[in-house]
Coordinates of C-alpha atoms and ligand atoms in Angstrom, one line a residue:
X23 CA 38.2 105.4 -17.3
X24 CA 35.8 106.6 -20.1
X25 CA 34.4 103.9 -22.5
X26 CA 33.6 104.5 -25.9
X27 CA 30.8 106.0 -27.7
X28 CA 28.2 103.9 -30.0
X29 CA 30.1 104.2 -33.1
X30 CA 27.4 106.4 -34.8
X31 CA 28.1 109.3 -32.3
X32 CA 31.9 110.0 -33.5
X33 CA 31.2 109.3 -37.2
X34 CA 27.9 111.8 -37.5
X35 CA 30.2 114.1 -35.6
X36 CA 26.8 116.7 -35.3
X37 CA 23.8 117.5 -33.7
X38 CA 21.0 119.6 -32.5
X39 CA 20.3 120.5 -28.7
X40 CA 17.4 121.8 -28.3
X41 CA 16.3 123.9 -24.7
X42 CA 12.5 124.0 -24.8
X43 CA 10.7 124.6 -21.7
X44 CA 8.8 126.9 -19.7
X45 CA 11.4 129.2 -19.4
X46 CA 10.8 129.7 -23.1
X47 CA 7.6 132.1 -21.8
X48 CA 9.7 134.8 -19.5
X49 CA 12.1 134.6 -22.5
X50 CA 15.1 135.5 -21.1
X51 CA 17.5 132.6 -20.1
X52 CA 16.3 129.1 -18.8
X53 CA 18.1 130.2 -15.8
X54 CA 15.8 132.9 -15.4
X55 CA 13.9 131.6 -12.0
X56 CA 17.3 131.1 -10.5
X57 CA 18.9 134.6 -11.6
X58 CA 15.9 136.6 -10.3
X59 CA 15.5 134.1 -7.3
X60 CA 12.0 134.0 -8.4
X61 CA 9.7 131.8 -5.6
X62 CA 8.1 128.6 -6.8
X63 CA 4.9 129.9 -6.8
X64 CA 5.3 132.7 -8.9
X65 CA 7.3 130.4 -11.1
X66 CA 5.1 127.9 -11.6
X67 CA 2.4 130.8 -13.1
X68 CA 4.3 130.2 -17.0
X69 CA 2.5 126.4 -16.6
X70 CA -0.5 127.7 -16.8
X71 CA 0.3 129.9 -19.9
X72 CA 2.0 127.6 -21.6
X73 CA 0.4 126.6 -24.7
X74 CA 2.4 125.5 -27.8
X75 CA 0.2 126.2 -30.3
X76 CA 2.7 126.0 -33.1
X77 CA 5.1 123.3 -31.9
X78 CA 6.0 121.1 -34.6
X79 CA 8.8 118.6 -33.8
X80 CA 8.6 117.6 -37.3
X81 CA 9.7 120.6 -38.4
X82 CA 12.7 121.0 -36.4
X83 CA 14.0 117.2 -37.3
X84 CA 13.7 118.3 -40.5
X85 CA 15.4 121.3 -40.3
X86 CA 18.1 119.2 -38.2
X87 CA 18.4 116.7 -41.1
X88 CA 18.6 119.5 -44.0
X89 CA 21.6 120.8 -41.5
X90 CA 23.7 118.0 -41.1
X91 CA 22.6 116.7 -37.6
X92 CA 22.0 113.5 -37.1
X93 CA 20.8 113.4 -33.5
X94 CA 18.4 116.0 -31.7
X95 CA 18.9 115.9 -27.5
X96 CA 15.9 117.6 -25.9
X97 CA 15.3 118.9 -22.9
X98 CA 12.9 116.4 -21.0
X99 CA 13.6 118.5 -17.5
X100 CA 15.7 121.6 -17.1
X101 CA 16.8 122.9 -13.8
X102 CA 13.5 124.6 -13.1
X103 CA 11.7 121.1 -12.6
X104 CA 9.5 121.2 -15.6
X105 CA 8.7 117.9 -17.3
X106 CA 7.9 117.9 -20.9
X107 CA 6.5 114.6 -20.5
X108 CA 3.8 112.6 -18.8
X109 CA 5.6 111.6 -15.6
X110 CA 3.4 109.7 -13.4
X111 CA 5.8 111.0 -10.6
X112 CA 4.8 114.9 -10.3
X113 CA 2.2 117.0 -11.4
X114 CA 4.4 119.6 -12.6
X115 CA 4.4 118.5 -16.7
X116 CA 3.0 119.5 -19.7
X117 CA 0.1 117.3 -19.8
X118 CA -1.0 120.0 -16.7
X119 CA -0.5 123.0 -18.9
X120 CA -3.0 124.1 -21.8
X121 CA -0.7 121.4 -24.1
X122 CA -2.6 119.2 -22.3
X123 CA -0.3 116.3 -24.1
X124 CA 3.1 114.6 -23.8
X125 CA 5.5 116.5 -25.7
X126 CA 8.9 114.2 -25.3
X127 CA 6.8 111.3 -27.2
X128 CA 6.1 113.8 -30.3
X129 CA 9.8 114.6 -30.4
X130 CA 10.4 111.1 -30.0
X131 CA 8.3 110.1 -33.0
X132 CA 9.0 113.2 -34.9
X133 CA 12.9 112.4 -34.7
X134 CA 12.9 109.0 -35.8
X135 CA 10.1 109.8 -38.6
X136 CA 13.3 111.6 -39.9
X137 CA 15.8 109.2 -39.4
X138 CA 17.6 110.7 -36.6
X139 CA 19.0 109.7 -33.1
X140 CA 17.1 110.3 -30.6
X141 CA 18.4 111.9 -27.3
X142 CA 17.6 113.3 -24.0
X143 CA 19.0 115.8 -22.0
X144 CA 17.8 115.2 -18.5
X145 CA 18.8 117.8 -15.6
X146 CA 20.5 116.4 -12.0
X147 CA 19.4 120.1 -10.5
X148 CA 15.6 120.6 -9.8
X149 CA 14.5 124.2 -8.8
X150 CA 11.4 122.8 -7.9
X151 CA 11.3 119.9 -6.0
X152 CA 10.4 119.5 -2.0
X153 CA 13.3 117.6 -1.5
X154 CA 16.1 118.7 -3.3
X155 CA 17.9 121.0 -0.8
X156 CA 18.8 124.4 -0.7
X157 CA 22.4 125.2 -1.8
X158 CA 24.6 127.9 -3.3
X159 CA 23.0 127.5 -6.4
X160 CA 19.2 127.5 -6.0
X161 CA 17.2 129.9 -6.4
X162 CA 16.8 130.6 -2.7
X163 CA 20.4 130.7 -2.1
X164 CA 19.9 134.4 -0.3
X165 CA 17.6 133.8 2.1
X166 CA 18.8 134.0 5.8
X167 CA 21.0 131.2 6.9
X168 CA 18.0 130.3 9.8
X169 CA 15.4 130.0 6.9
X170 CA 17.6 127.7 4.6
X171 CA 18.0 125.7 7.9
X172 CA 14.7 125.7 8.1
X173 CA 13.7 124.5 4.7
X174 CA 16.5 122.0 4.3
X175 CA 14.9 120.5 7.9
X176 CA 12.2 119.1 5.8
X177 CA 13.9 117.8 3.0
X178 CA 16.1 114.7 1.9
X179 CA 18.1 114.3 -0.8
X180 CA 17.0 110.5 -0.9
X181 CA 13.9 111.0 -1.7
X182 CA 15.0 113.6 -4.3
X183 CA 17.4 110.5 -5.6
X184 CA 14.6 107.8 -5.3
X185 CA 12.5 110.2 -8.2
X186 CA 15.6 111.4 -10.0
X187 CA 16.2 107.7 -10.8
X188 CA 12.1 106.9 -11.3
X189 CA 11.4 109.8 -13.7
X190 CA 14.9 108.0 -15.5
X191 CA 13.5 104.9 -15.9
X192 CA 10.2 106.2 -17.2
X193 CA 12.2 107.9 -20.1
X194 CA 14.0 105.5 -21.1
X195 CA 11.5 102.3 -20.5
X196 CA 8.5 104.4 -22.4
X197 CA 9.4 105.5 -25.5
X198 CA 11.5 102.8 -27.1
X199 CA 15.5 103.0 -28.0
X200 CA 17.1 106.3 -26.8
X201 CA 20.3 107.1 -28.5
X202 CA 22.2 109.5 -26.3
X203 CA 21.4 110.9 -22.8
X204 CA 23.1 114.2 -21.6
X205 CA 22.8 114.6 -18.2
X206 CA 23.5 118.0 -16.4
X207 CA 25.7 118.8 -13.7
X208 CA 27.4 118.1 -10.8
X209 CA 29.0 121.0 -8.8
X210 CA 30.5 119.4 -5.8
X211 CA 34.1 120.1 -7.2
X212 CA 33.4 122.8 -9.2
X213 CA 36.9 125.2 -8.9
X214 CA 35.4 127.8 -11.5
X215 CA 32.2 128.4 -9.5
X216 CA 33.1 126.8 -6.1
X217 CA 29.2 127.3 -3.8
X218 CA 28.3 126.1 -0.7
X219 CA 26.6 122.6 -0.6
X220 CA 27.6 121.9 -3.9
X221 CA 26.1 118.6 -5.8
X222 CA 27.7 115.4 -7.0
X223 CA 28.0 111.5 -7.4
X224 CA 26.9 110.8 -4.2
X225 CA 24.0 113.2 -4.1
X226 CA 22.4 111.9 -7.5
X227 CA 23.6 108.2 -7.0
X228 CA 25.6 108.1 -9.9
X229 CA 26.8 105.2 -9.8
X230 CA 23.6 103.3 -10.0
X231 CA 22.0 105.9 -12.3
X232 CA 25.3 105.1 -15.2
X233 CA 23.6 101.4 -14.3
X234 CA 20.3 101.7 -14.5
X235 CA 20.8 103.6 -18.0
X236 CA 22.9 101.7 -19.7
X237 CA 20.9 98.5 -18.5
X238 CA 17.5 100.2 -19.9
X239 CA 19.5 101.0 -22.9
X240 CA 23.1 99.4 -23.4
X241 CA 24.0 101.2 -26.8
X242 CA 23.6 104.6 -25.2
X243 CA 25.5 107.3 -25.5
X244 CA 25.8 109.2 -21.9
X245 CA 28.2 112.3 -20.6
X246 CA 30.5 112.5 -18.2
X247 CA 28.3 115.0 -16.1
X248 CA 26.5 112.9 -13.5
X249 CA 30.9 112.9 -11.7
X250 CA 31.8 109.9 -13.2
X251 CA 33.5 109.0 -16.3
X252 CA 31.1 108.3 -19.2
X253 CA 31.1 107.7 -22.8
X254 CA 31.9 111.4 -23.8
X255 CA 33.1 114.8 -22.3
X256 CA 31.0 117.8 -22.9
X257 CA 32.7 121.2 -23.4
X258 CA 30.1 123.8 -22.9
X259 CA 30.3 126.9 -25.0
X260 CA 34.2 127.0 -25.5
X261 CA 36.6 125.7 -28.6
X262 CA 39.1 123.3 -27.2
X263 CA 42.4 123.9 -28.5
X264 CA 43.8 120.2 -29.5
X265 CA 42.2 116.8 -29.2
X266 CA 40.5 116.3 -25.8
X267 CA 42.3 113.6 -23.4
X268 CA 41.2 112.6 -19.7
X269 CA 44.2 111.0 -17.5
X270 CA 46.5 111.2 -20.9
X271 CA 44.3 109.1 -22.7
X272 CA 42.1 110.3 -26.0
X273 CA 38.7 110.8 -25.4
X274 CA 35.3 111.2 -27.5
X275 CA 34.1 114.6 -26.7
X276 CA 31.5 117.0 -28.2
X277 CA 31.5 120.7 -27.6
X278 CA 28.0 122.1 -27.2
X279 CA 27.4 125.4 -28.5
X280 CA 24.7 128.5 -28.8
X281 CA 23.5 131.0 -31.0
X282 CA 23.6 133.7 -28.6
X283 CA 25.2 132.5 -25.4
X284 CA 22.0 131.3 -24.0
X285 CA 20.1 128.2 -24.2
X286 CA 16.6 129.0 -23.7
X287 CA 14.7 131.3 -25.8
X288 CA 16.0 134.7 -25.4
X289 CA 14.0 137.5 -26.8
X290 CA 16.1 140.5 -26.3
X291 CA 19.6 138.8 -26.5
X292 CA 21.2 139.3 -29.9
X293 CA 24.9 138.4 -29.7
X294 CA 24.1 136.2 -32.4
X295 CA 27.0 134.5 -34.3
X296 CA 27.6 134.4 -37.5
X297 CA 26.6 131.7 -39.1
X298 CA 30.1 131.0 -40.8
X299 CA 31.7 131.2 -37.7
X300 CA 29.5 128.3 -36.1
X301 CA 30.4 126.0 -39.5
X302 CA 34.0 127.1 -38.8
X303 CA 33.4 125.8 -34.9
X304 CA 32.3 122.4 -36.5
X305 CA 34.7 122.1 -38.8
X306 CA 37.4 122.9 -35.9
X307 CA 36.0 120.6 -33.5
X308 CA 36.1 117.9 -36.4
X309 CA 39.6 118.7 -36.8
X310 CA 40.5 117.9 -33.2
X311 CA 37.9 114.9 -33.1
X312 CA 34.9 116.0 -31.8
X313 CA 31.5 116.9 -32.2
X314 CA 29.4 119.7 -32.2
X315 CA 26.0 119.8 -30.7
X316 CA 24.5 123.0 -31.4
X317 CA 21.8 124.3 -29.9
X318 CA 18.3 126.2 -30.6
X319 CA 15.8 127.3 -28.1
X320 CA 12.2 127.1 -29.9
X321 CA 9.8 129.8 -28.4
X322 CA 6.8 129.4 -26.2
X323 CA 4.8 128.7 -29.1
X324 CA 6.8 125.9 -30.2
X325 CA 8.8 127.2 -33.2
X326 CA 12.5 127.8 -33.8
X327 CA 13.0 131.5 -34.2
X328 CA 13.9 133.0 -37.5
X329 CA 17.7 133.3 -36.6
X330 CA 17.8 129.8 -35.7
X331 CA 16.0 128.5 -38.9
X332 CA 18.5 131.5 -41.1
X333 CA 21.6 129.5 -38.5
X334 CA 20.2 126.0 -39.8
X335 CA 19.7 126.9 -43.4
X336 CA 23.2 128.4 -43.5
X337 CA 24.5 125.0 -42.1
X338 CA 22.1 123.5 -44.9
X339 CA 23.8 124.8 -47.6
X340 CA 27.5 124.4 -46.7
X341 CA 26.5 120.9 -45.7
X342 CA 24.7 120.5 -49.0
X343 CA 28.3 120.0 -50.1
X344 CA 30.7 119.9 -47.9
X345 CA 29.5 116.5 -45.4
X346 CA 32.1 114.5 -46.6
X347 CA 34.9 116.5 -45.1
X348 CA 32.5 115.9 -41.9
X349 CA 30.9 112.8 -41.7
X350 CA 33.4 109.8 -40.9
X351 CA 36.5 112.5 -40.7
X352 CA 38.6 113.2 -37.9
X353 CA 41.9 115.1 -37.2
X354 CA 45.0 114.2 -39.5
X355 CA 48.3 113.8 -38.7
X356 CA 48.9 116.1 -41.0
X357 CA 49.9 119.8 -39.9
X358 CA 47.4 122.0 -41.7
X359 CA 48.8 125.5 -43.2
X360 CA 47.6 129.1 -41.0
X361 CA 44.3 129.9 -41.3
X362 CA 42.9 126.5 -42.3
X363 CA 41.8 123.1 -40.3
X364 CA 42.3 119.7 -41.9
X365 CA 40.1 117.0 -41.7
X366 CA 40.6 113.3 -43.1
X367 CA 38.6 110.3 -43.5
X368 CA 40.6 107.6 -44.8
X369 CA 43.1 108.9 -47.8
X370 CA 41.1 111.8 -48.4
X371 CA 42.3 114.9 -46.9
X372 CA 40.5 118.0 -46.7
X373 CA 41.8 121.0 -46.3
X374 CA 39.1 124.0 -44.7
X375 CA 40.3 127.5 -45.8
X376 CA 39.0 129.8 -42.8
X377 CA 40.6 132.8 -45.2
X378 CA 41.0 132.9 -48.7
X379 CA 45.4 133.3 -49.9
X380 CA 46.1 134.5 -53.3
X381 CA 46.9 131.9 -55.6
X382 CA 49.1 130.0 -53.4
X383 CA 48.8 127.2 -50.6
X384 CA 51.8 125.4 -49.9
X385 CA 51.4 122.3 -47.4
X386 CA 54.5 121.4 -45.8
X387 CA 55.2 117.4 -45.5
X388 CA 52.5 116.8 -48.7
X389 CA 55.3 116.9 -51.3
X390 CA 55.1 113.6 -53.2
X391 CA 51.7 112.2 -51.1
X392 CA 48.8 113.7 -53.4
X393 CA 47.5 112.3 -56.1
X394 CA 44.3 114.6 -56.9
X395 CA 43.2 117.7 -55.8
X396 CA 39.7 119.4 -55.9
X397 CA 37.4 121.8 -54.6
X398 CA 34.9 120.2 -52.8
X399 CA 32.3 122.1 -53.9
X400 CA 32.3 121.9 -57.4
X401 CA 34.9 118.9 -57.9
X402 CA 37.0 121.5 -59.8
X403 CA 40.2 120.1 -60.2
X404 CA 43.1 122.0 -58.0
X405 CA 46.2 122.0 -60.1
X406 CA 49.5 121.1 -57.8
X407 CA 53.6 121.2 -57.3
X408 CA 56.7 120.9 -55.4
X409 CA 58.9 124.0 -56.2
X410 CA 62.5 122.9 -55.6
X411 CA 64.3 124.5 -52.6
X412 CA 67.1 126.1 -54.8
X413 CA 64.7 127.9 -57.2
X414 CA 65.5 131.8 -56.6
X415 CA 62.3 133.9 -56.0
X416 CA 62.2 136.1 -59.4
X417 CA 59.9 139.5 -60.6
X418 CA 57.0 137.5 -61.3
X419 CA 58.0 134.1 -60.1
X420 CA 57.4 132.4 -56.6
X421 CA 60.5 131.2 -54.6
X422 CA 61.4 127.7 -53.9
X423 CA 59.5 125.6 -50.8
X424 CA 60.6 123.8 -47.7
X425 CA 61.9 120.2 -48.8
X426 CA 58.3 118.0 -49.2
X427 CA 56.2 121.2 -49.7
X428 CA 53.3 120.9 -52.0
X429 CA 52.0 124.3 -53.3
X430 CA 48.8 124.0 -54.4
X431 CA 47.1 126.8 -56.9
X432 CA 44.0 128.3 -56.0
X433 CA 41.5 130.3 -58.2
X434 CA 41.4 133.6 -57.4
X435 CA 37.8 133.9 -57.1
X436 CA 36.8 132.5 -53.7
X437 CA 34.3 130.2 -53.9
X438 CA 31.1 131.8 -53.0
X439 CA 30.8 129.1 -49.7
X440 CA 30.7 130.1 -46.0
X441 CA 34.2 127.4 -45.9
X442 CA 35.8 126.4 -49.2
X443 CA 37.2 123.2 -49.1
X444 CA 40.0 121.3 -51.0
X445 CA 39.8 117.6 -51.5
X446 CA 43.1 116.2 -51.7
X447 CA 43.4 112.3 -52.7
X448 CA 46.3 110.6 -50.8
X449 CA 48.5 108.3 -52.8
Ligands
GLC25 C1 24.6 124.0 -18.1 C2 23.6 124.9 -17.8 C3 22.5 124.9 -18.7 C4 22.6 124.2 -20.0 C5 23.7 123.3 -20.2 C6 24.0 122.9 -21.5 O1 25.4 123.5 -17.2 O2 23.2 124.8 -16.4 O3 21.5 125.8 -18.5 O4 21.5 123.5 -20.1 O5 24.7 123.4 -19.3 O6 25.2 122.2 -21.6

């Protein structure tokens, strides 16, 4: 059974992931030491080039707030082993590199300084550690089978458990309340990607870990990904198609989402999308009750790369007006019209236009239930009617509606927004 969510997660409805790490240096996925089953040794060389001159969490809370977002999830240890922080558990951090300082307590002081939510994302997998044992998935997944007998020999997953859950407890014991926690993955049961030796529950203690976090911090928000139910479900990189529902019941969930299709810094990848088809992802998700956390992958030097900030300012400006058909909405029982997505909070509906009709709308089942219309944008009033069934369609006269069929009558200049947006008042 999943619980539910702090209520601040499902009425913010957005926010910022950010992948930062030393992946950030090679510059071409944070999987990177895993795809080109790079040793340790040679991967550990980006530590001692790593030297975020320009890193600025202030700057990318900001740009967060000016977006929309209300909570920013970093990265405090991705897959390769990396700590951002100053974990008296390993050597292999960022106070060891030329930062020389702990860089999850700037985020953490950076994000509140704005008046956001602060999260972590926190990886099960670690690349890098002694004990963690070889499987289908790690970097040295190819060696002979006598060598991964060999290395596995030596190590113990307990251990590996026994600093998991310390390096835990030191995020969320030093650096105050902690909002959200996104942990990442299990792969036991994994029937997309089935591997050999595959990770889960009992390997990362689950169990105990869902304790220990919500004891350190009972108002958190955590995922579903340590193979146990948790407070949310986390779609990665896909739209779902209706409201999300685990064992037929509804579920909070919140679909994480890239620029590019990668999560790290990415020099040379430029499948960028558009930035009005990520608001119309938000506004989709919203639609069907979830979130969107969308992410940005700051580069070695600490700063969020110009299509980022151009993604974020984009967001900005539709924001700018449109957060009301965001914030505190969620889907409607309504049946929105091809080509649009309705949202409603309380007995405003609002209807998203993903493409612009001439003149007409006609909402089936609204006949009778609006009392005002508007554009959102410029609280431009919408002018509205039923058109009887019966009335014949003439030469320059539209044909009668469905019984309960409100037409609505748009301008025929598009309003120059990435989404416009109707406003309807419910009687
Ligand atoms: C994954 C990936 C990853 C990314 C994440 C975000 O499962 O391993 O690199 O951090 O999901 O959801």
């Amino acid at each position: 059974m999943s619980s539910t969510p702090a209520p601040w997660f499902t009425h913010d409805r957005f926010g910022m992931f950010v992948h930062w790490g030393l992946y950030a240096l090679p510059a071409r996925h944070e999987w990177v030491m895993n795809y080109e089953k790079m040793p340790t040794e040679e991967y550990e060389k980006y530590a001692r080039y790593f030297e975020p001159d320009l890193y600025d969490p202030r700057a990318w809370a900001r740009a967060a707030r000016e977006a929309g977002m209300t909570y920013v999830v970093l990265t405090t240890k991705h897959h390769d082993g990396f700590c951002l922080w100053d974990s008296a558990l390993t050597d292999y951090k960022a106070t060891n590199t030329p930062a020389a300082r702990d860089l999850v307590r700037e985020f953490v002081d950076a994000v509140r300084a704005e008046g956001l939510h602060v999260g972590f994302y926190h990886s099960l997998l670690d690349w890098h550690h002694p004990d963690f044992t070889i499987d289908g998935r790690h970097p040295r997944r190819d060696d002979t089978e006598e060598e991964i007998a060999a290395l596995n020999e030596g190590r113990d997953m307990a251990r590996y458990r026994e600093y998991l859950h310390g390096q835990v407890r030191e995020l969320l014991t030093g650096y105050g309340r902690i909002d959200y926690l996104f942990y990442d993955f299990s792969y036991a049961n994994d029937h997309h990607h089935p591997v050999w030796g595959g990770k889960g529950a009992e390997d990362w203690g689950s169990e105990e870990l869902m304790a220990l976090t919500r004891e350190l911090q009972p108002d958190i928000v955590v995922n579903d990904r340590l193979e146990i139910p948790g407070d949310i479900v986390t779609p990665e990189q896909y739209q779902p198609d209706r409201p999300m529902e685990v064992d037929g019941e509804p579920v909070a969930w919140e679909a994480c989402q890239t620029i590019n299709g990668s999560w790290g810094y990415f020099r040379d990848n430029h499948q960028h999308k558009d930035p009005e088809l990520m608001i119309r992802m938000l506004i989709d998700g919203v639609s069907k009750n979830g979130n969107m956390l969308l992410n940005v992958g700051p580069t070695a030097r600490g700063e969020l790369d110009p299509v980022a900030t151009r993604t974020l300012s984009e967001f900005a400006r539709w924001m700018h007006h449109h957060e009301r058909s965001i914030r505190g909405a969620g889907a409607s029982e309504f049946q929105a019209p091809s080509d649009a997505r309705y949202t409603q909070r309380g007995d405003r509906l609002y209807l998203h236009l993903f493409a612009w009709p001439f003149e007409h709308v006609h909402l089936a089942g609204l006949g009778g239930k609006v009392a005002y219309a508007q554009l959102l944008n410029d609280a431009s009033e919408i002018p509205f009617r039923e058109i009887s069934p019966d009335v014949k369609p003439l030469t320059t006269g539209i044909g009668g509606q469905a019984p309960g069929t409100l037409t609505l009558t748009l301008p025929v200049v598009r309003p120059d927004v990435a989404v416009p947006v109707v406003e309807l008042f419910l009687r």
